[in-house]
Short mmCIF file of C-alpha atoms in Angstrom, two decimals:
data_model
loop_
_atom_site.label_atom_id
_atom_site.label_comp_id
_atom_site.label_asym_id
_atom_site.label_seq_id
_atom_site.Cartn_x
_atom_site.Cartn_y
_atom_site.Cartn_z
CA UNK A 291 -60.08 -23.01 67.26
CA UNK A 292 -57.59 -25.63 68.85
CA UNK A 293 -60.82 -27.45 70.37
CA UNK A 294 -62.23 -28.20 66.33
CA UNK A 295 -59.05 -30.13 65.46
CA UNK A 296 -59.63 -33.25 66.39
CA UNK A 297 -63.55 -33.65 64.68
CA UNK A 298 -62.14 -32.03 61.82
CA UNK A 299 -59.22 -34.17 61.44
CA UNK A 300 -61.78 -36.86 59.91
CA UNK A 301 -63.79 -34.81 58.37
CA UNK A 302 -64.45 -32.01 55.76
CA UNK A 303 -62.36 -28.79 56.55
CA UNK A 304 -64.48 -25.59 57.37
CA UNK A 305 -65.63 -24.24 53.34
CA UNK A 306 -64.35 -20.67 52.52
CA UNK A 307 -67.07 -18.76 52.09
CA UNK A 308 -67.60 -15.58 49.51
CA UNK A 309 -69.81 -13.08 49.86
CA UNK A 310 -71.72 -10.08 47.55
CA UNK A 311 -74.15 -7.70 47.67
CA UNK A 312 -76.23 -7.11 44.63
CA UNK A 313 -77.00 -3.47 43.65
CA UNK A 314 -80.66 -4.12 45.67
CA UNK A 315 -78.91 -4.62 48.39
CA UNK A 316 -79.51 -8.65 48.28
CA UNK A 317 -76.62 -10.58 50.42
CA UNK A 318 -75.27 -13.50 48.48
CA UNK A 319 -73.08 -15.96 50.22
CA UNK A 320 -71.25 -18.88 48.48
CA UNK A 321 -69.40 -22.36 50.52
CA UNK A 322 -67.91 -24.04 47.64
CA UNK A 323 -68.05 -27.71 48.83
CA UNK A 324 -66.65 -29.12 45.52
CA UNK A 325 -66.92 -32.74 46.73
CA UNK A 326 -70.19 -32.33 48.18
CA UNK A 327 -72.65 -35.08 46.58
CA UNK A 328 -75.66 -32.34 46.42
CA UNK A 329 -75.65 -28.59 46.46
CA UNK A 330 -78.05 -26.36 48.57
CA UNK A 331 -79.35 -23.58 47.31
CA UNK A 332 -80.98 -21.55 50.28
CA UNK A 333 -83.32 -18.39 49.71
CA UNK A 334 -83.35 -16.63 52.96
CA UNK A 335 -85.70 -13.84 53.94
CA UNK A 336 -86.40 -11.52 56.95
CA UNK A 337 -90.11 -12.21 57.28
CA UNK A 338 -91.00 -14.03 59.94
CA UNK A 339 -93.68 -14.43 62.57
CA UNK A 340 -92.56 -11.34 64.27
CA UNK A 341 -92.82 -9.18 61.16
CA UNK A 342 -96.52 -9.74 61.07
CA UNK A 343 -98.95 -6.67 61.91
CA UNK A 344 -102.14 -7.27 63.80
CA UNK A 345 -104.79 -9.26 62.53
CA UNK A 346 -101.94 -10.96 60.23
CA UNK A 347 -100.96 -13.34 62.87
CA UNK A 348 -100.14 -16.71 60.82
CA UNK A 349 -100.07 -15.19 57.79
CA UNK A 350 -95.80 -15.30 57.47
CA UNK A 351 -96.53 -19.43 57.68
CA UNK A 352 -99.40 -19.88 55.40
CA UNK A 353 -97.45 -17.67 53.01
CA UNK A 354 -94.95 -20.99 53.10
CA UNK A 355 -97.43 -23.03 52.41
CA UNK A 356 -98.82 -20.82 49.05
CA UNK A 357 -95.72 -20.33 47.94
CA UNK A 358 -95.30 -23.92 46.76
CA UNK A 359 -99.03 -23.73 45.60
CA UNK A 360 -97.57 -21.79 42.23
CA UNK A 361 -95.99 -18.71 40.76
CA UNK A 362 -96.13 -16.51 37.95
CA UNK A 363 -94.18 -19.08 35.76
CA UNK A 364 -95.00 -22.44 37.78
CA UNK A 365 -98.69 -24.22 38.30
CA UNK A 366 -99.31 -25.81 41.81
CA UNK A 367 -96.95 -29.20 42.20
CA UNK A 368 -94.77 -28.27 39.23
CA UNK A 369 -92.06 -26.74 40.95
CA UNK A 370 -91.89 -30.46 43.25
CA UNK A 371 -92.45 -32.48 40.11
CA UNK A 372 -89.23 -30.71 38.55
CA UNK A 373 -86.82 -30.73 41.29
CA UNK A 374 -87.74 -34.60 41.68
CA UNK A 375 -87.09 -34.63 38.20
CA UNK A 376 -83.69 -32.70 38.68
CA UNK A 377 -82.85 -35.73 41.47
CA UNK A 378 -83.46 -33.44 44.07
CA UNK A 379 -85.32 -32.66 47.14
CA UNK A 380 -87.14 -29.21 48.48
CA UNK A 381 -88.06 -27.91 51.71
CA UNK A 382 -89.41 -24.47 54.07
CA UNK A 383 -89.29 -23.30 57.93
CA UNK A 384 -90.80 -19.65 59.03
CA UNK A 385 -89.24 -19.00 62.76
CA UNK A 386 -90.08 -16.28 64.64
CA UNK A 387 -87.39 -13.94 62.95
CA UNK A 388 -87.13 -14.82 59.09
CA UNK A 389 -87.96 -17.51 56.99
CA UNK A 390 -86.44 -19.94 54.59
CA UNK A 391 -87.02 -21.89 51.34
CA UNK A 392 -84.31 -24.61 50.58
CA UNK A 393 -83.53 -27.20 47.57
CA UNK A 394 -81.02 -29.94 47.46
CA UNK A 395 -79.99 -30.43 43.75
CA UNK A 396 -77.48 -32.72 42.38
CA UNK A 397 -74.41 -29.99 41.23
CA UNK A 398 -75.54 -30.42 37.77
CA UNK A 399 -78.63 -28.87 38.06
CA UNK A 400 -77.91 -26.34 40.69
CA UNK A 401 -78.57 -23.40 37.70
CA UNK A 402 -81.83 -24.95 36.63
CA UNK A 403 -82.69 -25.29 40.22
CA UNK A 404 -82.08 -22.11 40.88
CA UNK A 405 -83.96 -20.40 38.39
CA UNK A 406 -87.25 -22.38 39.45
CA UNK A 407 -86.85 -21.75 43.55
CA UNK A 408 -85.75 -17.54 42.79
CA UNK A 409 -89.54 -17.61 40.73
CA UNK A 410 -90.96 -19.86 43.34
CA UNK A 411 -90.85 -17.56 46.37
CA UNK A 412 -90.33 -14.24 44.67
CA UNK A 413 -93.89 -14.53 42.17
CA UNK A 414 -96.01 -16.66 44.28
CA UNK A 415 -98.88 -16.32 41.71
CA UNK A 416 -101.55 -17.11 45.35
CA UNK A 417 -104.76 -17.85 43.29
CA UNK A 418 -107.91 -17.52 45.69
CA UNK A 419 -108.89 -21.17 45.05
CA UNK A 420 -106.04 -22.35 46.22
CA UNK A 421 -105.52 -19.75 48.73
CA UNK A 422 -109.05 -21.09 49.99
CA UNK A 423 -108.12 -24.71 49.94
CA UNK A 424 -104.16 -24.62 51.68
CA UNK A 425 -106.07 -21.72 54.31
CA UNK A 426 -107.74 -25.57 55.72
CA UNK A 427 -105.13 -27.15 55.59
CA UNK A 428 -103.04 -24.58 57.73
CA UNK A 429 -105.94 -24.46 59.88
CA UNK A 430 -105.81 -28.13 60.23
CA UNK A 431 -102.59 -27.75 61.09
CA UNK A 432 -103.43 -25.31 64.58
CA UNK A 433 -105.79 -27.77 65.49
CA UNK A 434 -103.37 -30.38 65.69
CA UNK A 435 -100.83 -28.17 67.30
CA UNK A 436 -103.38 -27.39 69.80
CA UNK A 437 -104.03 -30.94 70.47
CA UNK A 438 -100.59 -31.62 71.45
CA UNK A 439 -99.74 -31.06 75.13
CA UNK A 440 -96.46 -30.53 75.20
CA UNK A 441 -96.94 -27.77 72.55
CA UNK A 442 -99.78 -26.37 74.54
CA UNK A 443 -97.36 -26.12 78.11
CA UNK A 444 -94.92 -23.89 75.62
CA UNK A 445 -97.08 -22.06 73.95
CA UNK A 446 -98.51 -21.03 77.28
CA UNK A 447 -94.90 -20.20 78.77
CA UNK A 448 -94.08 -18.16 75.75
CA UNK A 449 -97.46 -15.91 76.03
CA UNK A 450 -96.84 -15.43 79.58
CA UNK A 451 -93.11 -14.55 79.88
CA UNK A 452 -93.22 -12.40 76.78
CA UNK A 453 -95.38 -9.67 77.72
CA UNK A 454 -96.94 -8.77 74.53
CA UNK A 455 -94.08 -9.46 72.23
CA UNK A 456 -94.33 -11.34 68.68
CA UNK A 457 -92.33 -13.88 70.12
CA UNK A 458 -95.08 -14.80 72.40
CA UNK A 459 -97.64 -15.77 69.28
CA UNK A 460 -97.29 -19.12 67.83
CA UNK A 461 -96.01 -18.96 64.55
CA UNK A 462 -98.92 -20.85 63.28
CA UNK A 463 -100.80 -18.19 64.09
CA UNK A 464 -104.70 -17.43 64.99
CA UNK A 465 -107.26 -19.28 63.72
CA UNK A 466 -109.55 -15.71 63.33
CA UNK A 467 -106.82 -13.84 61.35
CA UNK A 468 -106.41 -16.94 59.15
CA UNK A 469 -110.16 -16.91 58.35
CA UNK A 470 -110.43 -13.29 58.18
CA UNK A 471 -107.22 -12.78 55.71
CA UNK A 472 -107.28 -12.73 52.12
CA UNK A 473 -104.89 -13.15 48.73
CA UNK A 474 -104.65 -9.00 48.51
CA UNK A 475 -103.35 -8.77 52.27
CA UNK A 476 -100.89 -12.18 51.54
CA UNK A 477 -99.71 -10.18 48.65
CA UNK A 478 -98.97 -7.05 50.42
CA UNK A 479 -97.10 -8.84 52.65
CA UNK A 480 -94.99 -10.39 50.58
CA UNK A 481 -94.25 -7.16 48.71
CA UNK A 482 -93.87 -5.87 51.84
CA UNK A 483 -90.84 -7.95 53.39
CA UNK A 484 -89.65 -9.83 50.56
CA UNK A 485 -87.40 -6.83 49.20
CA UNK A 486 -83.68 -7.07 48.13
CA UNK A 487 -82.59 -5.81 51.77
CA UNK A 488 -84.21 -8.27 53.50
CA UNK A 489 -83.20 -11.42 51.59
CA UNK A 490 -80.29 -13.07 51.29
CA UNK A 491 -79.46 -16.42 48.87
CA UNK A 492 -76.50 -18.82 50.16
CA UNK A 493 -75.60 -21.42 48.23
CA UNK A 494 -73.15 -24.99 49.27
CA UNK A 495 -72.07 -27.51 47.48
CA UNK A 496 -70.34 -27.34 44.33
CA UNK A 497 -70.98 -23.99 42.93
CA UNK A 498 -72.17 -23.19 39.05
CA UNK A 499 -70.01 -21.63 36.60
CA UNK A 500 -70.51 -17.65 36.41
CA UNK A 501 -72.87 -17.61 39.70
CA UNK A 502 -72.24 -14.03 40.42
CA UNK A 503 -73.32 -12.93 36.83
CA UNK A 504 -76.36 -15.45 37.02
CA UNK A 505 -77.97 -13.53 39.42
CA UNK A 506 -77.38 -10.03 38.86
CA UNK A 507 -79.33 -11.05 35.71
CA UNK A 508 -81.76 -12.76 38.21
CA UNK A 509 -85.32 -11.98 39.77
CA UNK A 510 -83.29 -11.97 42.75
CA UNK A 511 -81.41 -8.77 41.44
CA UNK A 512 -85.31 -7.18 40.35
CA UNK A 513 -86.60 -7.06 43.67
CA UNK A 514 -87.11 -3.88 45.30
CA UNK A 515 -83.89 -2.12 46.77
CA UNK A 516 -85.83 0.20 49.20
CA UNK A 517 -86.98 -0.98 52.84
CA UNK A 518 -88.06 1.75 55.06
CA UNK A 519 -87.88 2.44 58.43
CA UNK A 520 -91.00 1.14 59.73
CA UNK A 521 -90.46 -2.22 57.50
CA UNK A 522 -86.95 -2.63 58.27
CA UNK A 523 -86.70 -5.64 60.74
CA UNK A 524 -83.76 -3.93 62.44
CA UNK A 525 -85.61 -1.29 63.73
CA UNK A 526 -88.05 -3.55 65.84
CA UNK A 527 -87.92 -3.46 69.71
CA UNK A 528 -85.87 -6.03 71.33
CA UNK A 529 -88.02 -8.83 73.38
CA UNK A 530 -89.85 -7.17 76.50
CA UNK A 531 -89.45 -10.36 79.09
CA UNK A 532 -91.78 -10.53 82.20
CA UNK A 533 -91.06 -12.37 85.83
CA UNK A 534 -93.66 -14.53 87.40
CA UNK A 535 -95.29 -17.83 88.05
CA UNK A 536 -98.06 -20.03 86.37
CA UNK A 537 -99.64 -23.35 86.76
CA UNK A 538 -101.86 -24.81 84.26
CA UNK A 539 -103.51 -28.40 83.91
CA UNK A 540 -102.80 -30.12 81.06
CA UNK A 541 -105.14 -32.77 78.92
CA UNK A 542 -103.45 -35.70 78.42
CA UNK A 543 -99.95 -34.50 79.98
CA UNK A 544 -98.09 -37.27 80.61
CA UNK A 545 -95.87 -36.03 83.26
CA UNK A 546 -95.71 -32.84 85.18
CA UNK A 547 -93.31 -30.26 83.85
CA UNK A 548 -91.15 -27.69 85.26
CA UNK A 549 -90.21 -24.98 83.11
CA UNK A 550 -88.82 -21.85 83.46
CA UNK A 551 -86.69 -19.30 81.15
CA UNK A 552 -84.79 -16.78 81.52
CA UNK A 553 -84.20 -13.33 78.92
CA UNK A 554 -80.69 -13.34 77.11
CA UNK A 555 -79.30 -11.06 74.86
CA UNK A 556 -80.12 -10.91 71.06
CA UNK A 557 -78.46 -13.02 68.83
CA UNK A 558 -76.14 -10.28 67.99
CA UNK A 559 -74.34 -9.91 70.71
CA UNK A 560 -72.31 -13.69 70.33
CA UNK A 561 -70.46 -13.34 72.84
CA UNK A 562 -72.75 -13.33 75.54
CA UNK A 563 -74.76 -15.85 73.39
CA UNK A 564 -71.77 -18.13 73.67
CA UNK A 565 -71.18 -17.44 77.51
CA UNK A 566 -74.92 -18.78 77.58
CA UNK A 567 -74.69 -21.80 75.84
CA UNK A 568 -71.47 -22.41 77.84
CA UNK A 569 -73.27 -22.60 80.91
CA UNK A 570 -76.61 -24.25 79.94
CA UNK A 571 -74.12 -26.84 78.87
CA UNK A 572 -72.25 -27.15 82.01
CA UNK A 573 -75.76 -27.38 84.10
CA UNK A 574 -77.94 -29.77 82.05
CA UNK A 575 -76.37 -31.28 79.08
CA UNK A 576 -74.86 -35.09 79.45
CA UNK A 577 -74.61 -37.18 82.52
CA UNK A 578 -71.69 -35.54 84.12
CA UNK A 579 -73.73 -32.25 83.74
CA UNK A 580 -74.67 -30.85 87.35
CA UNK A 581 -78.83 -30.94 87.38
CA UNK A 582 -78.67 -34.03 85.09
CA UNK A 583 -75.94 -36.05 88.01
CA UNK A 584 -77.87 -34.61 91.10
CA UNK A 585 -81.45 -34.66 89.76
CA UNK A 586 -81.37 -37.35 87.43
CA UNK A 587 -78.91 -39.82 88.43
CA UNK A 588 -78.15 -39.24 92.23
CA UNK A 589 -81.32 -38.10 93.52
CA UNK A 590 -83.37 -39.93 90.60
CA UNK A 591 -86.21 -37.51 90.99
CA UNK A 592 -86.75 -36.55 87.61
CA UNK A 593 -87.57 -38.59 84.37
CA UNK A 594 -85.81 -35.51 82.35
CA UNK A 595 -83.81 -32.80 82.53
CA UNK A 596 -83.07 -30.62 79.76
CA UNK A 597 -81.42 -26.56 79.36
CA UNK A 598 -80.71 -24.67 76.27
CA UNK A 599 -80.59 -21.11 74.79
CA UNK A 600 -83.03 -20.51 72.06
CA UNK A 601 -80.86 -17.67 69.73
CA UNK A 602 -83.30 -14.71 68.84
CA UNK A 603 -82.96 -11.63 67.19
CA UNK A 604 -84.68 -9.49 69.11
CA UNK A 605 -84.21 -11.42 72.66
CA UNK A 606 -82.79 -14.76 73.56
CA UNK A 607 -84.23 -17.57 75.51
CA UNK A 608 -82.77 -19.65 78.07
CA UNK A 609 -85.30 -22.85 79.01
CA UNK A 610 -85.01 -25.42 81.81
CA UNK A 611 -87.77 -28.32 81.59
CA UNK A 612 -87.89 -30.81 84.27
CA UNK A 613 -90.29 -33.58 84.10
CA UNK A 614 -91.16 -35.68 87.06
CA UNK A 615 -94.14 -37.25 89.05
CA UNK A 616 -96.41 -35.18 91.06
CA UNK A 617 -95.43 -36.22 94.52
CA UNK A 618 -91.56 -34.88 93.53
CA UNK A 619 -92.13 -31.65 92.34
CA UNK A 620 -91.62 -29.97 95.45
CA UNK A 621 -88.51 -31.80 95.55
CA UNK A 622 -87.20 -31.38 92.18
CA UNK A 623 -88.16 -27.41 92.26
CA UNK A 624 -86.10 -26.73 95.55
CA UNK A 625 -83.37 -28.99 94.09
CA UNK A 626 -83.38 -27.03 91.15
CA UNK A 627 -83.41 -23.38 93.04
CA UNK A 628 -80.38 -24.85 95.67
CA UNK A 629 -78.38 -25.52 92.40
CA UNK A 630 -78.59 -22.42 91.07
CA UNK A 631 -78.30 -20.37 93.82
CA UNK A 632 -75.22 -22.19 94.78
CA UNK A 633 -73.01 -21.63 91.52
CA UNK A 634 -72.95 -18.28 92.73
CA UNK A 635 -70.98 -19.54 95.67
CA UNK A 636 -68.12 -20.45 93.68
CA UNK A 637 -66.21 -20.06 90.30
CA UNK A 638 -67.03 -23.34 87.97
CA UNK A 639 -64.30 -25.74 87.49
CA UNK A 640 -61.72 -25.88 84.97
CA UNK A 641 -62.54 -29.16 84.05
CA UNK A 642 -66.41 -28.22 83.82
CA UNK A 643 -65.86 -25.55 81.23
CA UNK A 644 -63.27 -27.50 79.40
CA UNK A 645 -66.03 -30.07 78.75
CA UNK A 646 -68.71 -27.54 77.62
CA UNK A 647 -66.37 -25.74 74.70
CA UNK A 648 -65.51 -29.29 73.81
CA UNK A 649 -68.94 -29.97 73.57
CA UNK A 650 -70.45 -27.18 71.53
CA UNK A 651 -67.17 -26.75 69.27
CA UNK A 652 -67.94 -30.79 68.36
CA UNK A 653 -71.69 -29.73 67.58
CA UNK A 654 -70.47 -27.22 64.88
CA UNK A 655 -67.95 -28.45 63.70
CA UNK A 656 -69.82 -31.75 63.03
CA UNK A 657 -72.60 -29.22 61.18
CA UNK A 658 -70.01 -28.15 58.64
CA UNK A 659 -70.08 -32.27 57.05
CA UNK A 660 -73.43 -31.15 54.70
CA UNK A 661 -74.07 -28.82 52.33
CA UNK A 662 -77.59 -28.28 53.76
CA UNK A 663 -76.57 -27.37 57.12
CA UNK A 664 -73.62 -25.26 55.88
CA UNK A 665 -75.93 -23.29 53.31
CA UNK A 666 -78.35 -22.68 56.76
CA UNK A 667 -75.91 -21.47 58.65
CA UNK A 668 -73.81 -18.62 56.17
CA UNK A 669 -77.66 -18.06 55.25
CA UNK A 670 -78.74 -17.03 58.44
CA UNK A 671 -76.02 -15.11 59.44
CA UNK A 672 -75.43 -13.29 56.20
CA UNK A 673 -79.19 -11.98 56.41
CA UNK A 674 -78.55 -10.76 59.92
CA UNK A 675 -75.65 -8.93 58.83
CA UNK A 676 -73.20 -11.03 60.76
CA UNK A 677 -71.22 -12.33 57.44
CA UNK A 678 -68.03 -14.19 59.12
CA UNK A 679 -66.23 -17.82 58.79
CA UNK A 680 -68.10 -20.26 60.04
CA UNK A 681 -66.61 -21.20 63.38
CA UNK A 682 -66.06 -17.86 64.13
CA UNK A 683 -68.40 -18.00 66.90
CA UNK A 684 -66.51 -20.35 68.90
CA UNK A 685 -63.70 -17.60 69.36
CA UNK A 686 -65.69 -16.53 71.72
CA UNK A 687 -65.31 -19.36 73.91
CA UNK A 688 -62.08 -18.96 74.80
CA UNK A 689 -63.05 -15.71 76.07
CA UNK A 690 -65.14 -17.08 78.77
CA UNK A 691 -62.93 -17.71 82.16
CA UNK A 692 -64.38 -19.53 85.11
CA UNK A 693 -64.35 -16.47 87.07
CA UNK A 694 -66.07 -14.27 83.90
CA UNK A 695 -68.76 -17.03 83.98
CA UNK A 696 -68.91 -16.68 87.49
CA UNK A 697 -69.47 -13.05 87.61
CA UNK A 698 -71.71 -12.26 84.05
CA UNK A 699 -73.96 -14.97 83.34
CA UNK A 700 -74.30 -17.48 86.24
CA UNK A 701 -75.66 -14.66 88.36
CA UNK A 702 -78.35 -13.76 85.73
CA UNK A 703 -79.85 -17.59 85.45
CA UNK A 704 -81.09 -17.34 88.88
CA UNK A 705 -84.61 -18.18 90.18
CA UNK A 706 -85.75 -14.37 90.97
CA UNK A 707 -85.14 -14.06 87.31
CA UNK A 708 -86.86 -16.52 85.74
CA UNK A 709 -90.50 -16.95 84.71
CA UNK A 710 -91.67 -20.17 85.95
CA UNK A 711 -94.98 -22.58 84.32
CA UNK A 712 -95.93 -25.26 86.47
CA UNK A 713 -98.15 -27.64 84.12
CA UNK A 714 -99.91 -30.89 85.44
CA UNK A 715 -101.80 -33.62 84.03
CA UNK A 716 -105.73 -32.81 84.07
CA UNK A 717 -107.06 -35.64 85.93
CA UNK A 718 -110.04 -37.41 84.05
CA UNK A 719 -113.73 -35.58 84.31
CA UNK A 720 -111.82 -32.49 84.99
#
């Protein structure tokens, strides 16, 4: 905790945080940010890409989009035009493991707010004409995705390296199951997932008077308490990861890329979590970093090096992109390989690791300043059952030695391990 004090000397102390269960088994977490110029008020659920069954593929994201389309108590825009009214702002994200639906509110009219985002998502009233009309526009949306190359190179990694695991759809989905679904099977999803087990609300910011009674009087409180096995997210298999090689041509790729990734544990296990995002710190992030000084700066081989864990529930991701000209690929992959396969040859500095807890203890500390970001995070890990203060997780930093890193997680980001896409430009009449 000693690495947080100098960020947080100038800025907001970490926020307390409460947290409830309702009798439905809904988590409710509270950061009481009383000086906060906005509260948050952020609906969480477990219902993600990777809760969808086949021939639903898509149908967790368009279920975003009809959401703000109208409810049983709201006509499609009115629930915009009144938090605009209310001075406030309203957004949505699915991910592969949950989604979430998010308003910023002066503190004023955080109980109004409320009220209108808990009938939002929970009634989405999903009227076929509209269901018909926003199905376009989220098919609209797959074409452009599919336009993009960049998107294309990942998508393409993911669906190889996954081996037949959710996390290896996009979360957009498939253009047949979009065209093939209807209201009736959007429904049954949502009564499916969104059940008081599976959602959690976290709210930041300066919090209303008598929240706790609020919503056990709330549509959040009527939802149903039972999830069963086959539902509950928690009982899904944890990410089935596959070695190998691929390369792909690319329209309109700018660059060639090197990527490859490696399997980490779930997002439960922090621990190892942090160990990983120590060391994909210590390899590739900032100048002094040891691909980005020998590939970037030294050798000046690559236009970009980046390497970061993706945190999963069911499976982490570790990802290393490189992006370079043709004629230095060779070059930058052997580079690359030698790096790796000599930190095994000796414990990383003192000085190394120092920099990398510095690093990502600045990164969340500096995410505690809003009440947005706070709200995400207590959301998040309240609905995974991982309810703790919020810079908890960098406890586990100091547990990490340069001879632990050595000997647990340096040895399993190695090249034998990895799944690696080669993607190049598609040269013209290709």
């Amino acid at each position: 905790m000693g690495l947080c004090l100098a960020p947080l000397a100038h800025s907001t102390p970490e926020p307390n945080l409460q947290h409830w269960t309702l009798k439905n088994g809904t988590s409710c977490v509270v950061a009481s940010m009383p000086d906060a110029p906005l509260t948050c008020l952020d609906l969480w659920c477990k219902a993600g890409s990777s809760s969808e069954h086949k021939g639903e593929e898509g149908i967790a994201h368009f279920l975003e989009h009809m959401v703000f389309k109208g409810s049983s108590n709201l006509n499609a825009g009115e629930f915009d035009r009144a938090i605009e009214a209310l001075g406030g702002s309203s957004n949505a994200a699915t991910g592969f493991d949950d989604v979430h639906f998010h308003v910023l509110v002066p503190p004023t009219a955080a109980t109004e707010a409320l009220e209108l985002l808990l009938n939002l998502v929970l009634t989405p009233a999903l009227r076929p004409e509209a269901y018909a009309t926003e199905r376009d526009v989220v098919l609209e949306e797959i074409a452009q995705y599919q336009d993009q190359p960049d998107d294309q190179v990942l998508k393409q990694l993911l669906e190889a390296c996954c081996d037949e695991h959710p996390y290896g759809r996009p979360i957009l989905g498939f253009e047949a199951s979009l065209k093939k679904s209807t209201p009736e099977q959007m429904r049954e999803f949502h009564r499916r997932h969104y059940r008081g087990p599976n959602c959690c609300l976290a709210i930041a910011g300066a919090i209303p008077q008598g929240l706790e009674e609020i919503l056990s009087n709330s549509q959040l409180a009527a939802l149903d308490e039972i999830t069963t096995e086959g539902v509950d997210p928690a009982c899904r298999p944890n990410l089935s990861f596959r070695k190998g090689r691929l390369e792909i041509q690319v329209p309109r790729l700018e660059s060639t890329r090197l990527l490859m990734t490696w399997p980490m544990p779930p997002a439960r296990n922090q621990e190892m979590v942090m160990g990983a995002d120590l060391v994909t710190t210590l390899l590739a992030e900032g100048r002094r970093s040891r691909l980005v000084h020998q590939l970037r700066e030294e050798l000046q081989i690559v236009e970009s090096i980046d390497m970061d864990i993706t945190v999963l529930e069911q499976g982490s991701l570790v990802l290393l992109e490189a992006c370079c000209q043709e004629k230095q690929l060779k070059r930058v992959e052997k580079e690359i390989h030698n790096l790796l396969q000599a930190s095994l040859a000796s414990t990383p500095k003192n000085q190394e690791i120092e920099r990398a807890r510095q690093l990502i203890s600045n990164g969340l500390c500096f995410s505690l300043e809003a009440a947005s970001q706070v709200a995400g995070i207590a959301g998040n890990q309240a609905l995974w059952n991982r309810p703790q203060p919020l810079l908890a997780p960098l406890k586990h930093l100091s547990t990490w030695t340069p001879e632990r890193l050595h000997k647990e997680i340096l040895p399993l980001l190695q090249p034998e391990h990895s799944f690696t896409l080669i993607a190049r430009p598609m040269e013209a009449g290709q």
